[in-house]
Amino acid sequence: MALLTQSEEKYTEAYGPRLSYTPVGGWDTREPDKLVKTHCCFCGVQCGIQLKVKDNKVIGFEPREDFPVNRGKLCPKGVKRYMQNEHPDRLLNPLVRLESGGFREANWEEAFDKTTKEIQRIQNSFGKDSFAFLGGASMTNEKAYLNGKFARVALETANIDYNGRLCMVSAGAANKIAFGLDRAANPWSDIPKAKCIILSGTNLAECFPVLTQAIWEARDNGAKIIVIDPRITPIARTADLFLPVKPGRDSALANGILHLMIKNGWMDDAFVSEHTSGFGEASKVVEKFTPEYTEKITGVPRESIIQASEIWGTAETSMLLHARGIEHHTKGVENVLSYINLVLASGRIGKEGSGYGTITGQGNGQGGREHGQRCNQLPGGRDINNPQHRKDIADFWNVPEDAIPQEGLTACELIDAIEEGKIKGLLSISFNPLVSIPDSARVRKALEKLEYFGVIDFFLSETARHADVVFAGSLQEEDEGTVTTGEGRCVKLNRSITPPGNAMEDWRIICEIAKRLGKEELFSYEGTEQIFTEYTSASKGGPIDYSGMTWDRIEEEQGIFWPCPEPEHPGTPRLFEGGKFFHPDGRATFNAFDYRPPAEDVDPEYPIIFTTGRVVSQYLSGTQTRRIGSLVDQYPEPLCEIHPKLARKLGIEDKDLVKVASRRGEIVLPAQVTPTIRPDTVFIPYHWAGKKAANQLTNRALDPTSKIPEYKVCACKVEKVCGESDRYMKVEDAKPKWIFDRR
Ligand SMILES: Nc1nc2c(c(=O)[nH]1)N[C@H]1C(S)=C(S)[C@@H](COP(=O)(O)OP(=O)(O)OC[C@H]3O[C@@H](n4cnc5c(=O)[nH]c(N)nc54)[C@H](O)[C@@H]3O)O[C@H]1N2
Ligand SMILES: Nc1nc2c(c(=O)[nH]1)N[C@H]1C(S)=C(S)[C@@H](COP(=O)(O)OP(=O)(O)OC[C@H]3O[C@@H](n4cnc5c(=O)[nH]c(N)nc54)[C@H](O)[C@@H]3O)O[C@H]1N2
Ligand code: SF4
Ligand SMILES: [Mo]
């Protein structure tokens, strides 16, 4: 059969023939019209996949073995992604809010006209900056670039930011401080070559499942794996050493490890003196972080701290990887810098099998933060406050330098400014802040205050329900473009189908609004490739240079790692080789900090630590994965993970309904009593909306540098509501109050 891929042949050889992967009304055995090689629409691993297309519909997938990162493998979300495609909720027309509440379908002219009029009215009355734009990092590099250009030259507002502000920015800021550049230092193909791997604050097996393979390969090659997390996550269950850190204490833990590296001479002194600066001050800061002192702050037994230091300190090769567990803090930047100290002290960076990386979260978590949709950034990773950078881009766009607005507000600050009445209008694309930003009651209040709110999405997200106009945008497979994976590899997404009904590609929607704002000459693109050529050219000479890339090259070479400044340049899979960093003096910097507590610590009234994160079958705010039945079946509703000791103390049994309350809100949900979590901490995944939203409780305190919110630690109290059986038996309680009132 022509459509059998290599892996299918292998499978057939081993197990005999099987039907298609595609369960649409049972197994879909239809012969597709074509197979399109592209990438998964979800996390930053960006696994290769082939979509099966019939009659302009995605009907299933085949594995894609030629992409070296996943070699045909996919996780539960990747396997089911195609099922969004024909979902009955898919928006097929723009929607306009009715005065009486709810929406009606509208035509595009009406949606655009209403939007343009409102933008002009608001900006004429309250100034340009009173209209804001929010973008996202699930979108391609082309759209990230277009969003930035649209806000600066069409809306002429300073106030544009993106949802990566909730995700990547602590690591980004720390990487720039330490190395002068913000990108994972190594290709993932270096992971299996490392002899020691520290994974801190990443539930890797649930959040980047396909990368688990690389960790297991390393382990098979003799590596020691150290996992640092308040929960014994699936990857921790296969680790050699697990450090059960108390949420919010990572900088202290890293200080404790550095203390022992110095004390025991497990340092690369030559590397430190030739390639780094700031070690002297750092060593003074960590002087007091003895194992005893570190144990007291972090809750990690001193023996484990000593063991971790020895394994890390004496390793031949090593990788240190982290994700949001250390970054979602008011000291997210400090946490990341404290771990980077351990890498610099070891001298093991910029070498095969040795290095460091943050694991980017969203599909384009890396590229989404490079091309100018951040409040302080212009294309090519340029700084909006740097006069030369401003001039470069003003010349490139052919506008006067002073026409480019100054730095604007970050995402969470924007929500505050809306609530304070300073921002009156908002256009948002690929962002669901009502679910994803902390203290959701406050976010709702802010959204209700907007005089105009436009949303571009393919589903009516919870946030979109508050919009005046909803634009029916495009799913990933309905457009083409490039994304940059967590290892810094720019890959090509290929179009499988065209948008259904009257839905439109996101980029066309943005360009149409720009044209109506009088900027036709700057937003007349024939297709996405033209935007690609423009953003890569704009990046030339900037800190993040893609200018040597072409779509053909990217496809032929299975992606290109930036920097790639010339057409002949091979790209740069491994950064910092030979100890060359990107600060003017070529050195990396040590940065150590004394410990300071989280913005909200526990107290007698709220005595339990509250932390949040993810489960394998759900994705982000859930708009997409809560619509895919088989993923919902795997984890249908949020559960509160609670240790048996704490549960016993509170009289709680597994599956009981519990109420978890913080100073900002409360949530009632079933308890999952499990010994895999610290007894002083409870965990709730955040993928649900409304009364099931974890962000009703979280704290909106921000890191002073990165402006990321503190999702990973605040204080809560927990009490039992009723037993599992009562949950279903107490029908009276479940009836709406007014039924009784009327009687
Ligand atoms: N299934 C799934 N996969 C995803 C996503 C998804 O929504 N679902 N989202 C993608 C995105 S955008 C992102 S950002 C990534 C996130 O990927 P991860 O960061 O790996 O996931 P999280 O669940 O947010 O948090 C990771 C871990 O941090 C731990 N943690 C909490 N507090 C602390 C602390 O103070 N210190 C340390 N060391 N650990 C702590 C939690 O227990 C949790 O296990 O996943 C990506 N992949
Ligand atoms: N409590 C708690 N909260 C968290 C976190 C946590 O760990 N704990 N993690 C934070 C992190 S790391 C992240 S990344 C954020 C994510 O938070 P959000 O960015 O708000 O979440 P998404 O689900 O990605 O929302 C994106 C919306 O855009 C739509 N969308 C997706 N792709 C496209 C596209 O290509 N085009 C268009 N037009 N629309 C698109 C989806 O349908 C969805 O409605 O959540 C943050 N919130
Ligand atoms: S690991 Fe990430 S990119 Fe790969 S299939 Fe799963 S969600 Fe998609
Ligand atoms: Mo994220």
Coordinates of N, CA, C and O in Angstrom, one line a residue, residues 281-344:
E281 N 32.0 37.2 44.3 CA 30.8 37.6 45.1 C 29.9 36.4 45.3 O 29.3 36.3 46.4
A282 N 29.8 35.6 44.3 CA 28.8 34.5 44.4 C 29.3 33.6 45.5 O 28.5 33.1 46.3
S283 N 30.6 33.3 45.6 CA 31.1 32.4 46.6 C 30.9 33.0 48.0 O 30.6 32.2 48.9
K284 N 30.9 34.3 48.1 CA 30.6 34.9 49.4 C 29.1 34.7 49.8 O 28.8 34.3 51.0
V285 N 28.3 34.8 48.8 CA 26.8 34.7 49.1 C 26.5 33.2 49.6 O 25.7 33.0 50.5
V286 N 27.2 32.2 49.0 CA 26.8 30.9 49.3 C 27.6 30.3 50.6 O 27.4 29.2 51.0
E287 N 28.5 31.1 51.1 CA 29.3 30.7 52.2 C 28.4 30.1 53.4 O 28.8 29.1 53.9
K288 N 27.3 30.8 53.7 CA 26.5 30.3 54.8 C 25.6 29.1 54.5 O 24.9 28.6 55.4
F289 N 25.5 28.8 53.2 CA 24.6 27.7 52.8 C 25.2 26.3 53.0 O 25.4 25.5 52.1
T290 N 25.4 26.0 54.3 CA 25.9 24.7 54.7 C 24.7 23.7 54.5 O 23.6 24.1 54.4
P291 N 25.0 22.4 54.4 CA 23.9 21.4 54.3 C 22.8 21.6 55.3 O 21.6 21.5 55.0
E292 N 23.2 21.9 56.6 CA 22.2 22.1 57.6 C 21.3 23.3 57.4 O 20.1 23.2 57.5
Y293 N 22.0 24.4 57.0 CA 21.2 25.6 56.8 C 20.3 25.5 55.6 O 19.1 25.8 55.6
T294 N 20.8 24.8 54.5 CA 20.1 24.6 53.3 C 18.9 23.7 53.6 O 17.8 23.9 53.1
E295 N 19.1 22.6 54.4 CA 18.0 21.7 54.7 C 16.9 22.5 55.4 O 15.7 22.3 55.1
K296 N 17.3 23.4 56.3 CA 16.3 24.1 57.1 C 15.3 24.9 56.1 O 14.1 25.0 56.3
I297 N 15.9 25.6 55.1 CA 15.1 26.4 54.2 C 14.3 25.5 53.3 O 13.1 25.8 53.0
T298 N 15.0 24.6 52.7 CA 14.4 23.9 51.5 C 13.6 22.6 51.8 O 12.9 22.1 51.0
G299 N 13.8 22.1 53.0 CA 13.1 20.9 53.4 C 13.7 19.7 52.7 O 13.2 18.5 52.9
V300 N 14.9 19.8 52.1 CA 15.6 18.7 51.5 C 16.6 18.1 52.5 O 17.4 18.9 53.0
P301 N 16.5 16.8 52.8 CA 17.5 16.2 53.8 C 18.9 16.5 53.4 O 19.3 16.4 52.2
R302 N 19.7 16.9 54.4 CA 21.1 17.3 54.1 C 21.9 16.2 53.4 O 22.7 16.5 52.5
E303 N 21.6 14.9 53.7 CA 22.3 13.8 53.0 C 22.1 13.9 51.5 O 23.0 13.6 50.7
S304 N 20.9 14.2 51.2 CA 20.5 14.2 49.7 C 21.2 15.4 49.1 O 21.7 15.3 47.9
I305 N 21.4 16.5 49.8 CA 22.1 17.7 49.2 C 23.5 17.3 49.0 O 24.1 17.6 47.9
I306 N 24.1 16.6 49.9 CA 25.5 16.2 49.8 C 25.7 15.3 48.6 O 26.6 15.4 47.8
Q307 N 24.8 14.3 48.6 CA 24.8 13.3 47.5 C 24.7 14.0 46.1 O 25.5 13.7 45.2
A308 N 23.8 14.9 46.0 CA 23.5 15.6 44.7 C 24.8 16.4 44.3 O 25.2 16.4 43.2
S309 N 25.4 17.1 45.3 CA 26.6 17.9 45.0 C 27.7 17.0 44.5 O 28.4 17.3 43.6
E310 N 27.8 15.8 45.1 CA 28.9 14.9 44.7 C 28.7 14.4 43.3 O 29.6 14.4 42.5
I311 N 27.5 13.9 43.1 CA 27.2 13.4 41.7 C 27.4 14.5 40.7 O 28.1 14.2 39.7
W312 N 26.8 15.6 40.9 CA 27.0 16.7 39.9 C 28.5 17.2 39.9 O 29.0 17.4 38.8
G313 N 29.0 17.4 41.1 CA 30.4 18.0 41.1 C 31.4 17.1 40.4 O 32.4 17.6 39.8
T314 N 31.3 15.8 40.5 CA 32.3 14.9 40.0 C 32.0 14.3 38.6 O 32.7 13.5 38.1
A315 N 30.9 14.8 38.0 CA 30.5 14.1 36.7 C 31.5 14.5 35.6 O 32.1 15.6 35.6
E316 N 31.6 13.7 34.6 CA 32.4 13.9 33.5 C 31.8 14.9 32.5 O 32.3 15.8 32.0
T317 N 30.5 14.5 32.2 CA 29.7 15.4 31.3 C 28.3 15.6 32.0 O 28.0 14.7 32.8
S318 N 27.6 16.6 31.6 CA 26.3 16.8 32.4 C 25.4 17.8 31.6 O 25.9 18.6 30.8
M319 N 24.1 17.7 32.0 CA 23.1 18.6 31.5 C 22.3 19.1 32.7 O 21.9 18.2 33.5
L320 N 22.0 20.4 32.7 CA 21.0 20.8 33.7 C 19.8 21.4 32.9 O 20.0 22.3 32.1
L321 N 18.7 20.8 33.2 CA 17.5 21.3 32.5 C 16.4 21.7 33.5 O 16.3 21.0 34.6
H322 N 15.7 22.7 33.2 CA 14.6 23.1 34.1 C 13.4 23.6 33.3 O 13.5 23.9 32.1
A323 N 12.3 23.8 34.0 CA 11.1 24.4 33.3 C 10.4 25.2 34.3 O 11.1 25.8 35.2
R324 N 9.1 25.3 34.3 CA 8.4 26.4 35.0 C 8.4 26.2 36.5 O 8.1 27.1 37.3
G325 N 8.7 25.0 37.0 CA 8.7 24.8 38.5 C 9.6 25.7 39.2 O 9.4 26.1 40.4
I326 N 10.7 26.1 38.6 CA 11.6 27.1 39.2 C 11.4 28.5 38.7 O 11.9 29.5 39.3
E327 N 10.7 28.6 37.6 CA 10.6 29.9 36.9 C 9.3 30.7 37.3 O 9.3 31.9 37.3
H328 N 8.2 30.0 37.7 CA 6.9 30.6 38.0 C 7.0 31.1 39.5 O 6.2 30.7 40.3
H329 N 7.9 32.1 39.7 CA 8.1 32.6 41.1 C 8.4 34.1 41.1 O 8.9 34.6 40.1
T330 N 8.1 34.7 42.2 CA 8.6 36.1 42.3 C 10.1 36.2 42.3 O 10.6 37.3 42.2
K331 N 10.8 35.1 42.5 CA 12.2 35.1 42.3 C 12.6 34.1 41.2 O 13.6 33.4 41.3
G332 N 11.8 34.0 40.2 CA 12.0 33.1 39.1 C 13.4 33.3 38.5 O 14.1 32.4 38.2
V333 N 13.7 34.6 38.2 CA 15.0 34.9 37.6 C 16.2 34.5 38.5 O 17.2 33.9 38.1
E334 N 16.0 34.8 39.8 CA 17.0 34.4 40.8 C 17.2 32.9 40.9 O 18.3 32.4 40.9
N335 N 16.1 32.2 40.8 CA 16.2 30.7 40.8 C 17.0 30.2 39.6 O 17.9 29.3 39.8
V336 N 16.7 30.7 38.5 CA 17.3 30.2 37.3 C 18.8 30.6 37.3 O 19.7 29.7 37.1
L337 N 19.1 31.8 37.7 CA 20.6 32.2 37.8 C 21.3 31.3 38.8 O 22.5 31.0 38.6
S338 N 20.7 31.0 39.9 CA 21.3 30.2 40.9 C 21.7 28.8 40.4 O 22.7 28.2 40.7
Y339 N 20.8 28.2 39.5 CA 21.1 26.9 38.9 C 22.2 27.1 37.9 O 23.1 26.2 37.7
I340 N 22.2 28.2 37.1 CA 23.2 28.4 36.1 C 24.6 28.5 36.8 O 25.6 28.0 36.2
N341 N 24.7 29.0 38.0 CA 25.9 29.0 38.7 C 26.5 27.6 38.8 O 27.8 27.5 38.7
L342 N 25.7 26.6 39.0 CA 26.2 25.2 39.1 C 26.8 24.8 37.8 O 27.8 24.1 37.8
V343 N 26.2 25.2 36.7 CA 26.7 24.8 35.4 C 28.1 25.5 35.1 O 29.1 24.9 34.7
L344 N 28.1 26.8 35.4 CA 29.4 27.6 35.2 C 30.5 27.0 36.1 O 31.6 26.9 35.7

